[in-house]
PDB file of C-alpha atoms in Angstrom:
ATOM      1  CA  UNK A   1     -50.895 -18.781  24.617  1.00  0.00           C
ATOM      2  CA  UNK A   2     -49.627 -18.758  21.548  1.00  0.00           C
ATOM      3  CA  UNK A   3     -48.387 -15.402  22.184  1.00  0.00           C
ATOM      4  CA  UNK A   4     -46.899 -15.818  25.291  1.00  0.00           C
ATOM      5  CA  UNK A   5     -45.064 -19.183  23.734  1.00  0.00           C
ATOM      6  CA  UNK A   6     -43.577 -16.986  21.099  1.00  0.00           C
ATOM      7  CA  UNK A   7     -42.638 -14.650  23.157  1.00  0.00           C
ATOM      8  CA  UNK A   8     -40.806 -16.971  25.593  1.00  0.00           C
ATOM      9  CA  UNK A   9     -38.826 -18.887  22.412  1.00  0.00           C
ATOM     10  CA  UNK A  10     -38.093 -15.394  20.978  1.00  0.00           C
ATOM     11  CA  UNK A  11     -36.504 -14.025  24.513  1.00  0.00           C
ATOM     12  CA  UNK A  12     -34.909 -17.492  24.726  1.00  0.00           C
ATOM     13  CA  UNK A  13     -33.034 -16.579  21.057  1.00  0.00           C
ATOM     14  CA  UNK A  14     -32.046 -13.318  22.462  1.00  0.00           C
ATOM     15  CA  UNK A  15     -30.797 -14.370  25.691  1.00  0.00           C
ATOM     16  CA  UNK A  16     -28.508 -17.217  24.557  1.00  0.00           C
ATOM     17  CA  UNK A  17     -27.057 -15.092  21.650  1.00  0.00           C
ATOM     18  CA  UNK A  18     -26.487 -12.203  23.956  1.00  0.00           C
ATOM     19  CA  UNK A  19     -25.142 -14.310  26.546  1.00  0.00           C
ATOM     20  CA  UNK A  20     -23.188 -17.041  24.447  1.00  0.00           C
ATOM     21  CA  UNK A  21     -19.946 -17.862  25.374  1.00  0.00           C
ATOM     22  CA  UNK A  22     -18.916 -18.262  21.410  1.00  0.00           C
ATOM     23  CA  UNK A  23     -16.567 -15.840  20.147  1.00  0.00           C
ATOM     24  CA  UNK A  24     -16.347 -15.289  16.358  1.00  0.00           C
ATOM     25  CA  UNK A  25     -12.759 -14.357  15.416  1.00  0.00           C
ATOM     26  CA  UNK A  26     -12.273 -12.300  12.334  1.00  0.00           C
ATOM     27  CA  UNK A  27      -9.308 -13.343   9.802  1.00  0.00           C
ATOM     28  CA  UNK A  28      -8.535 -11.098   7.141  1.00  0.00           C
ATOM     29  CA  UNK A  29      -9.044 -11.370   3.220  1.00  0.00           C
ATOM     30  CA  UNK A  30      -5.538 -11.336   2.919  1.00  0.00           C
ATOM     31  CA  UNK A  31      -4.880 -14.535   5.330  1.00  0.00           C
ATOM     32  CA  UNK A  32      -7.725 -16.255   4.057  1.00  0.00           C
ATOM     33  CA  UNK A  33      -6.490 -16.021   0.566  1.00  0.00           C
ATOM     34  CA  UNK A  34      -2.996 -17.187   1.913  1.00  0.00           C
ATOM     35  CA  UNK A  35      -4.655 -20.081   3.662  1.00  0.00           C
ATOM     36  CA  UNK A  36      -6.624 -21.195   0.656  1.00  0.00           C
ATOM     37  CA  UNK A  37      -3.557 -20.687  -1.493  1.00  0.00           C
ATOM     38  CA  UNK A  38      -1.553 -22.860   0.699  1.00  0.00           C
ATOM     39  CA  UNK A  39      -4.397 -25.805   0.750  1.00  0.00           C
ATOM     40  CA  UNK A  40      -4.529 -25.700  -2.921  1.00  0.00           C
ATOM     41  CA  UNK A  41      -1.179 -25.936  -3.756  1.00  0.00           C
ATOM     42  CA  UNK A  42      -0.811 -28.839  -0.975  1.00  0.00           C
ATOM     43  CA  UNK A  43      -3.677 -30.915  -2.693  1.00  0.00           C
ATOM     44  CA  UNK A  44      -2.455 -30.027  -6.506  1.00  0.00           C
ATOM     45  CA  UNK A  45       1.034 -28.843  -6.636  1.00  0.00           C
ATOM     46  CA  UNK A  46       2.463 -30.721  -3.442  1.00  0.00           C
ATOM     47  CA  UNK A  47       6.181 -30.558  -5.020  1.00  0.00           C
ATOM     48  CA  UNK A  48       6.159 -26.687  -5.089  1.00  0.00           C
ATOM     49  CA  UNK A  49       8.479 -24.764  -2.511  1.00  0.00           C
ATOM     50  CA  UNK A  50       6.826 -22.392  -0.332  1.00  0.00           C
ATOM     51  CA  UNK A  51       9.284 -18.978  -0.421  1.00  0.00           C
ATOM     52  CA  UNK A  52       6.422 -16.864   1.944  1.00  0.00           C
ATOM     53  CA  UNK A  53       2.998 -16.808   2.234  1.00  0.00           C
ATOM     54  CA  UNK A  54       1.932 -15.209  -0.864  1.00  0.00           C
ATOM     55  CA  UNK A  55       4.486 -17.469  -3.343  1.00  0.00           C
ATOM     56  CA  UNK A  56       5.349 -21.118  -4.011  1.00  0.00           C
ATOM     57  CA  UNK A  57       7.092 -22.382  -7.149  1.00  0.00           C
ATOM     58  CA  UNK A  58       7.107 -25.271  -8.667  1.00  0.00           C
ATOM     59  CA  UNK A  59      10.649 -26.220 -10.586  1.00  0.00           C
ATOM     60  CA  UNK A  60       9.879 -27.644 -14.032  1.00  0.00           C
ATOM     61  CA  UNK A  61      13.696 -27.093 -15.105  1.00  0.00           C
ATOM     62  CA  UNK A  62      16.277 -26.222 -13.550  1.00  0.00           C
ATOM     63  CA  UNK A  63      20.179 -24.960 -14.733  1.00  0.00           C
ATOM     64  CA  UNK A  64      21.872 -27.807 -12.332  1.00  0.00           C
ATOM     65  CA  UNK A  65      25.186 -27.428 -13.941  1.00  0.00           C
ATOM     66  CA  UNK A  66      25.597 -23.364 -14.246  1.00  0.00           C
ATOM     67  CA  UNK A  67      28.682 -22.073 -15.930  1.00  0.00           C
ATOM     68  CA  UNK A  68      29.949 -18.589 -14.999  1.00  0.00           C
ATOM     69  CA  UNK A  69      27.094 -16.730 -17.452  1.00  0.00           C
ATOM     70  CA  UNK A  70      24.520 -18.653 -15.338  1.00  0.00           C
ATOM     71  CA  UNK A  71      24.713 -16.580 -12.231  1.00  0.00           C
ATOM     72  CA  UNK A  72      21.380 -15.570 -10.582  1.00  0.00           C
ATOM     73  CA  UNK A  73      19.376 -12.847 -11.943  1.00  0.00           C
ATOM     74  CA  UNK A  74      20.259  -9.194 -10.147  1.00  0.00           C
ATOM     75  CA  UNK A  75      18.594  -5.830  -9.945  1.00  0.00           C
ATOM     76  CA  UNK A  76      19.947  -4.118 -13.070  1.00  0.00           C
ATOM     77  CA  UNK A  77      19.918  -7.281 -15.362  1.00  0.00           C
ATOM     78  CA  UNK A  78      17.431  -7.324 -18.481  1.00  0.00           C
ATOM     79  CA  UNK A  79      15.655 -10.854 -18.634  1.00  0.00           C
ATOM     80  CA  UNK A  80      13.498 -12.394 -21.334  1.00  0.00           C
ATOM     81  CA  UNK A  81      10.560 -14.140 -19.911  1.00  0.00           C
ATOM     82  CA  UNK A  82       7.788 -16.167 -21.851  1.00  0.00           C
ATOM     83  CA  UNK A  83       4.842 -16.326 -19.664  1.00  0.00           C
ATOM     84  CA  UNK A  84       1.025 -17.496 -19.415  1.00  0.00           C
ATOM     85  CA  UNK A  85      -0.759 -16.139 -15.923  1.00  0.00           C
ATOM     86  CA  UNK A  86      -4.019 -18.228 -15.373  1.00  0.00           C
ATOM     87  CA  UNK A  87      -6.236 -18.536 -12.633  1.00  0.00           C
ATOM     88  CA  UNK A  88      -6.172 -21.613 -10.131  1.00  0.00           C
ATOM     89  CA  UNK A  89      -9.230 -22.691 -11.945  1.00  0.00           C
ATOM     90  CA  UNK A  90      -7.415 -22.332 -15.318  1.00  0.00           C
ATOM     91  CA  UNK A  91      -8.418 -19.477 -17.009  1.00  0.00           C
ATOM     92  CA  UNK A  92      -5.569 -17.612 -19.116  1.00  0.00           C
ATOM     93  CA  UNK A  93      -5.673 -13.962 -18.268  1.00  0.00           C
ATOM     94  CA  UNK A  94      -2.645 -13.101 -19.822  1.00  0.00           C
ATOM     95  CA  UNK A  95      -0.214 -14.462 -21.994  1.00  0.00           C
ATOM     96  CA  UNK A  96       2.969 -14.051 -24.269  1.00  0.00           C
ATOM     97  CA  UNK A  97       2.739 -17.197 -26.267  1.00  0.00           C
ATOM     98  CA  UNK A  98       0.600 -17.183 -29.273  1.00  0.00           C
ATOM     99  CA  UNK A  99      -0.195 -20.766 -29.726  1.00  0.00           C
ATOM    100  CA  UNK A 100      -2.254 -20.349 -26.079  1.00  0.00           C
ATOM    101  CA  UNK A 101      -3.680 -16.916 -27.305  1.00  0.00           C
ATOM    102  CA  UNK A 102      -5.325 -18.973 -30.689  1.00  0.00           C
ATOM    103  CA  UNK A 103      -6.224 -22.009 -28.475  1.00  0.00           C
ATOM    104  CA  UNK A 104      -8.195 -19.794 -25.627  1.00  0.00           C
ATOM    105  CA  UNK A 105      -9.849 -17.844 -28.842  1.00  0.00           C
ATOM    106  CA  UNK A 106      -8.010 -14.504 -27.952  1.00  0.00           C
ATOM    107  CA  UNK A 107      -5.785 -14.291 -30.689  1.00  0.00           C
ATOM    108  CA  UNK A 108      -5.167 -10.788 -32.119  1.00  0.00           C
ATOM    109  CA  UNK A 109      -2.872 -10.044 -35.201  1.00  0.00           C
ATOM    110  CA  UNK A 110      -2.400  -6.739 -33.171  1.00  0.00           C
ATOM    111  CA  UNK A 111      -0.621  -8.172 -30.365  1.00  0.00           C
ATOM    112  CA  UNK A 112       3.352  -9.102 -30.076  1.00  0.00           C
ATOM    113  CA  UNK A 113       3.602 -12.700 -28.917  1.00  0.00           C
ATOM    114  CA  UNK A 114       7.165 -13.030 -27.663  1.00  0.00           C
ATOM    115  CA  UNK A 115       9.357 -13.360 -24.723  1.00  0.00           C
ATOM    116  CA  UNK A 116       9.022 -10.145 -22.743  1.00  0.00           C
ATOM    117  CA  UNK A 117      12.662  -8.483 -22.171  1.00  0.00           C
ATOM    118  CA  UNK A 118      11.634  -6.735 -18.367  1.00  0.00           C
ATOM    119  CA  UNK A 119      14.468  -4.830 -16.755  1.00  0.00           C
ATOM    120  CA  UNK A 120      14.993  -6.025 -13.023  1.00  0.00           C
ATOM    121  CA  UNK A 121      14.547  -2.190 -11.275  1.00  0.00           C
ATOM    122  CA  UNK A 122      14.656  -1.182  -8.060  1.00  0.00           C
ATOM    123  CA  UNK A 123      11.949  -0.442  -7.209  1.00  0.00           C
ATOM    124  CA  UNK A 124       9.990  -2.943  -9.376  1.00  0.00           C
ATOM    125  CA  UNK A 125       7.791  -1.183 -11.625  1.00  0.00           C
ATOM    126  CA  UNK A 126       7.311  -3.388 -14.734  1.00  0.00           C
ATOM    127  CA  UNK A 127       5.943  -7.050 -13.841  1.00  0.00           C
ATOM    128  CA  UNK A 128       3.874  -8.798 -11.168  1.00  0.00           C
ATOM    129  CA  UNK A 129       5.775  -8.444  -7.354  1.00  0.00           C
ATOM    130  CA  UNK A 130       5.748 -12.297  -7.442  1.00  0.00           C
ATOM    131  CA  UNK A 131       7.197 -12.571 -10.832  1.00  0.00           C
ATOM    132  CA  UNK A 132      10.058 -10.052 -10.015  1.00  0.00           C
ATOM    133  CA  UNK A 133      10.792 -11.906  -6.612  1.00  0.00           C
ATOM    134  CA  UNK A 134      10.798 -15.399  -8.182  1.00  0.00           C
ATOM    135  CA  UNK A 135      13.383 -14.540 -10.992  1.00  0.00           C
ATOM    136  CA  UNK A 136      15.756 -13.065  -8.957  1.00  0.00           C
ATOM    137  CA  UNK A 137      15.824 -16.828  -7.607  1.00  0.00           C
ATOM    138  CA  UNK A 138      16.237 -18.291 -10.843  1.00  0.00           C
ATOM    139  CA  UNK A 139      19.251 -18.881 -13.494  1.00  0.00           C
ATOM    140  CA  UNK A 140      19.449 -18.666 -17.272  1.00  0.00           C
ATOM    141  CA  UNK A 141      17.498 -21.803 -18.636  1.00  0.00           C
ATOM    142  CA  UNK A 142      15.168 -22.312 -15.557  1.00  0.00           C
ATOM    143  CA  UNK A 143      11.200 -22.728 -16.154  1.00  0.00           C
ATOM    144  CA  UNK A 144       9.193 -22.526 -13.211  1.00  0.00           C
ATOM    145  CA  UNK A 145       5.437 -22.544 -12.281  1.00  0.00           C
ATOM    146  CA  UNK A 146       4.673 -20.009  -9.466  1.00  0.00           C
ATOM    147  CA  UNK A 147       1.801 -19.934  -7.576  1.00  0.00           C
ATOM    148  CA  UNK A 148       0.828 -16.276  -6.051  1.00  0.00           C
ATOM    149  CA  UNK A 149      -1.864 -14.808  -4.421  1.00  0.00           C
ATOM    150  CA  UNK A 150      -3.630 -12.250  -5.880  1.00  0.00           C
ATOM    151  CA  UNK A 151      -2.484  -9.658  -3.830  1.00  0.00           C
ATOM    152  CA  UNK A 152       1.058 -10.719  -4.184  1.00  0.00           C
ATOM    153  CA  UNK A 153       0.371 -10.431  -8.102  1.00  0.00           C
ATOM    154  CA  UNK A 154      -1.851  -7.895  -8.817  1.00  0.00           C
ATOM    155  CA  UNK A 155      -2.691  -6.257  -5.462  1.00  0.00           C
ATOM    156  CA  UNK A 156      -1.457  -3.097  -3.979  1.00  0.00           C
ATOM    157  CA  UNK A 157       2.054  -4.183  -4.320  1.00  0.00           C
ATOM    158  CA  UNK A 158       1.889  -4.766  -7.848  1.00  0.00           C
ATOM    159  CA  UNK A 159       1.093  -3.258 -10.971  1.00  0.00           C
ATOM    160  CA  UNK A 160      -2.094  -2.561 -13.083  1.00  0.00           C
ATOM    161  CA  UNK A 161      -1.463  -4.800 -16.242  1.00  0.00           C
ATOM    162  CA  UNK A 162      -1.829  -2.059 -18.655  1.00  0.00           C
ATOM    163  CA  UNK A 163       1.031  -3.445 -21.388  1.00  0.00           C
ATOM    164  CA  UNK A 164      -0.845  -2.290 -24.635  1.00  0.00           C
ATOM    165  CA  UNK A 165       0.639  -4.321 -27.478  1.00  0.00           C
ATOM    166  CA  UNK A 166       3.247  -6.014 -25.032  1.00  0.00           C
ATOM    167  CA  UNK A 167       0.823  -8.943 -24.346  1.00  0.00           C
ATOM    168  CA  UNK A 168      -2.566 -10.566 -24.504  1.00  0.00           C
ATOM    169  CA  UNK A 169      -4.803  -9.866 -21.728  1.00  0.00           C
ATOM    170  CA  UNK A 170      -8.615 -10.844 -20.640  1.00  0.00           C
ATOM    171  CA  UNK A 171     -10.310 -11.571 -18.023  1.00  0.00           C
TER     172      UNK A 171
END
C-alpha cells in the first residue's frame, strides 16, 4: 500500500511540474542589478537624478552662477578630481583622501593622496565609465555623489583599477 501511495504522489508531482502553466521568466544580471540599484536609490537617495539605467547623480553642491571659465567639462579638458569609491553598504574600495584612508585603516605612506588630474580623452581609458559621463555634466566647483551599477563602473565597459601609486585601493 505504501509503495502505491508513494508512486501515486510522485506521479502527481511529476505531472504537475510537467504540465504546470506557470512560466519562469529569466532576468539578466544587468537587469537585476539595475532594478536593485533603482530600488536602493529610491529608498536611500530619493533626490538623486536618474541619467540612465546604470547611473544616478545626487548633487551636493552646484555652481549655480557659472562664469565664462565655468563651462561644462568637455573631451580634451584636464580635470582635477577628488573622490572616494564605496559600495552601497558603505565599504571604501578606493580613495584619494588621506583622512578617509586613515579612518579606514588602509593608509600607507607610499600612496600619494591628492586630487587626481585626469584627461578627458575619447575613448575613455583613464576612469570609471560612469565617472567619465558624470564629469561631462559638471562645472568647476560642483560636488556630486554618483550611484553606479558595477557593470557601469568596473564592468566590461569600465577599466581595471590598476592605478599604482595613484590612489588607495582595497577590496
